XYZ file of C-alpha atoms in Angstrom:
208
model
C 119.679 84.435 132.112
C 117.865 83.024 129.069
C 116.034 85.308 126.627
C 112.273 84.821 126.800
C 110.922 85.310 123.256
C 107.350 84.476 124.295
C 107.353 87.145 126.998
C 108.776 89.734 124.578
C 106.173 88.895 121.941
C 103.368 89.279 124.490
C 104.763 92.597 125.706
C 105.013 93.962 122.152
C 101.456 92.880 121.374
C 100.117 94.519 124.549
C 101.976 97.740 123.785
C 100.591 97.740 120.269
C 97.033 97.431 121.546
C 97.448 100.603 123.608
C 99.729 102.827 121.561
C 99.652 101.935 117.879
C 96.510 103.838 116.887
C 97.694 107.133 118.378
C 98.379 109.682 115.593
C 102.022 110.533 115.062
C 103.036 113.898 116.487
C 103.906 116.177 113.571
C 104.476 119.239 115.754
C 101.598 121.017 114.011
C 99.308 122.965 116.340
C 95.844 123.239 114.781
C 94.111 126.616 115.146
C 91.152 126.959 117.457
C 88.094 125.461 115.747
C 85.427 127.804 114.392
C 81.816 126.937 113.765
C 80.433 126.929 110.247
C 78.324 129.992 111.062
C 81.397 131.889 112.283
C 83.241 131.135 109.059
C 80.303 132.063 106.840
C 79.593 135.305 108.711
C 83.200 136.507 108.730
C 84.442 138.946 106.069
C 80.941 139.810 104.863
C 82.274 143.120 103.566
C 84.497 141.316 101.056
C 82.292 140.021 98.170
C 85.116 138.132 96.470
C 85.945 136.262 99.670
C 82.266 135.588 100.256
C 81.942 134.034 96.795
C 85.091 131.986 97.352
C 83.735 130.578 100.615
C 80.430 129.699 98.981
C 82.243 127.867 96.180
C 84.442 126.072 98.689
C 81.799 125.199 101.269
C 78.709 124.998 99.112
C 75.259 125.624 100.518
C 74.690 124.830 104.163
C 72.882 121.529 104.632
C 70.969 120.152 107.614
C 72.459 117.141 109.425
C 72.108 113.971 107.381
C 71.647 111.937 110.561
C 70.149 114.387 113.090
C 69.835 111.733 115.805
C 73.552 110.952 115.598
C 75.603 113.475 117.627
C 78.838 112.789 115.717
C 80.088 115.301 113.174
C 81.934 112.553 111.267
C 80.199 109.268 110.467
C 82.152 106.557 108.665
C 79.879 104.651 106.301
C 82.146 101.967 104.831
C 85.566 101.117 103.480
C 86.167 99.696 100.040
C 89.226 97.738 98.913
C 89.868 98.430 95.241
C 92.141 96.015 93.361
C 94.177 97.868 90.751
C 94.777 96.296 87.354
C 92.592 93.318 88.257
C 89.274 92.309 86.706
C 87.787 91.914 90.154
C 84.992 93.747 91.926
C 85.980 95.879 94.930
C 85.426 94.417 98.387
C 83.168 96.457 100.670
C 83.045 96.492 104.456
C 79.990 98.232 105.879
C 80.718 100.104 109.101
C 77.674 102.272 109.748
C 75.085 100.484 111.905
C 77.149 97.284 111.624
C 78.334 94.786 114.224
C 82.017 95.715 114.210
C 82.961 92.821 116.480
C 82.502 90.242 113.704
C 84.418 91.944 110.882
C 87.763 90.254 111.513
C 86.095 86.826 111.415
C 85.623 87.170 107.645
C 89.026 88.090 106.146
C 89.137 89.648 102.695
C 91.256 87.563 100.334
C 93.977 89.486 98.492
C 96.253 87.790 96.010
C 99.932 88.268 96.850
C 101.729 91.005 94.920
C 98.511 92.728 93.822
C 98.286 96.514 94.011
C 95.294 97.810 95.928
C 94.024 100.854 97.759
C 91.466 101.518 100.455
C 88.657 104.019 100.028
C 86.866 105.459 103.043
C 83.300 106.724 102.603
C 82.233 109.121 105.351
C 79.664 111.809 106.098
C 80.393 115.202 107.618
C 77.527 117.024 109.285
C 76.911 120.206 111.306
C 80.439 121.655 111.220
C 83.578 121.711 109.082
C 86.065 119.106 110.273
C 89.798 119.704 109.960
C 92.877 117.522 110.150
C 91.164 114.181 109.587
C 93.489 111.171 109.737
C 93.106 107.492 108.872
C 95.351 105.134 110.843
C 95.889 101.469 109.989
C 98.030 99.033 111.964
C 98.567 95.531 110.566
C 99.422 92.554 112.765
C 100.460 89.018 111.988
C 100.431 86.513 114.841
C 100.078 89.368 117.320
C 103.112 91.342 116.155
C 102.725 94.676 114.393
C 104.216 94.518 110.901
C 103.066 97.849 109.429
C 101.518 101.192 110.340
C 99.998 103.809 108.046
C 99.105 107.239 109.447
C 97.386 108.961 106.530
C 96.386 112.616 106.327
C 92.820 112.788 105.025
C 92.306 116.558 105.172
C 89.491 118.987 105.962
C 85.891 118.694 104.777
C 82.645 120.705 104.969
C 79.207 119.272 105.752
C 77.625 117.544 102.779
C 74.455 115.573 102.101
C 76.415 112.865 100.258
C 79.405 110.926 101.614
C 82.919 112.208 101.047
C 85.400 109.659 99.677
C 89.054 109.421 100.655
C 91.369 107.179 98.604
C 94.560 105.919 100.207
C 97.796 105.694 98.215
C 98.167 102.455 96.270
C 100.133 99.737 98.012
C 101.380 96.313 97.029
C 100.250 93.234 98.910
C 103.179 91.282 100.372
C 104.268 88.176 98.514
C 106.179 84.996 99.209
C 105.485 81.976 101.363
C 106.389 83.742 104.613
C 104.084 86.667 103.830
C 100.989 84.566 103.196
C 98.398 84.189 105.887
C 95.901 86.247 107.852
C 96.597 89.802 108.992
C 94.471 91.586 111.575
C 94.099 95.296 110.844
C 93.192 97.818 113.513
C 91.847 101.031 112.030
C 90.897 104.404 113.418
C 89.350 107.476 111.820
C 90.493 110.407 113.921
C 91.860 113.955 113.672
C 94.728 116.106 114.913
C 92.911 116.558 118.238
C 92.725 112.745 118.588
C 88.932 112.601 118.501
C 87.969 108.983 117.913
C 85.269 109.083 115.236
C 85.425 105.324 114.711
C 87.764 102.460 115.610
C 87.343 98.967 114.219
C 89.183 95.732 113.456
C 89.060 93.766 110.239
C 91.262 91.234 108.482
C 92.814 90.299 105.168
C 94.196 86.968 104.019
C 97.166 87.003 101.633
C 97.046 83.975 99.330
C 98.822 82.793 96.195
C 95.515 82.891 94.274
C 92.123 84.572 94.445
C 90.416 81.419 95.676
C 88.678 81.830 99.038
C-alpha cells in the first residue's frame, strides 16, 4: 500500500486547527479565583499586609470599557526588531476586523532578532495565569509553537504590556516565505480572551 503524503499533510493541518492553541498542561491547579473586593477586604487587621496590597494592586479603578463584559481586552501586538534601525510593526486588534490580518503579512528580514509585545487592558477583577500562545504554519504544516506564561495582573486604567522573549527569524532559502500565525490570549482555565490569525513573510531583505 502506497504512502499518501497529501492525506497525511491534510490530517496534520486539520489536527493543528483543533488542538494547537490549547495551553500545555503543566499539572498546576490554580486556586479558586477571588474577587478584587475579597482580596482587598481580607486581612484588614494587618496594616503591613494592607499597605503591601495597596502597593501591589494600586487604587481600584472603574472599568475602562464598561460596555465590554470581558475582564481582559487585547488592544494590539507590536513586533519590535532588535538591533535594527526600523520602526516596530503594529497590529491593532481592538475593534478591528481580525479576518483580514493575515492578508497583509509583516515583512521580517531573515536572521533578524525580534520580539512580540502584547498590549492589553485588565478591568473589574485581577486576572491570574495569563498565557500567550502562538502557532506558526508554513504551507499548512505547523512548524513552531510558543506557549508563553504572561502572569497575573490587576485592573488598570492604562494597558499592561507583555514582552515575549527575543527570537531569531529563520534564515536560508528554504525558510523564506509566508508563515500564518494563529494566536490566542488565554489563561490556565482556558478562557479565550482573544484568538486571531496574522502572518509574517521572511525575506532576504527588508523590501516589501
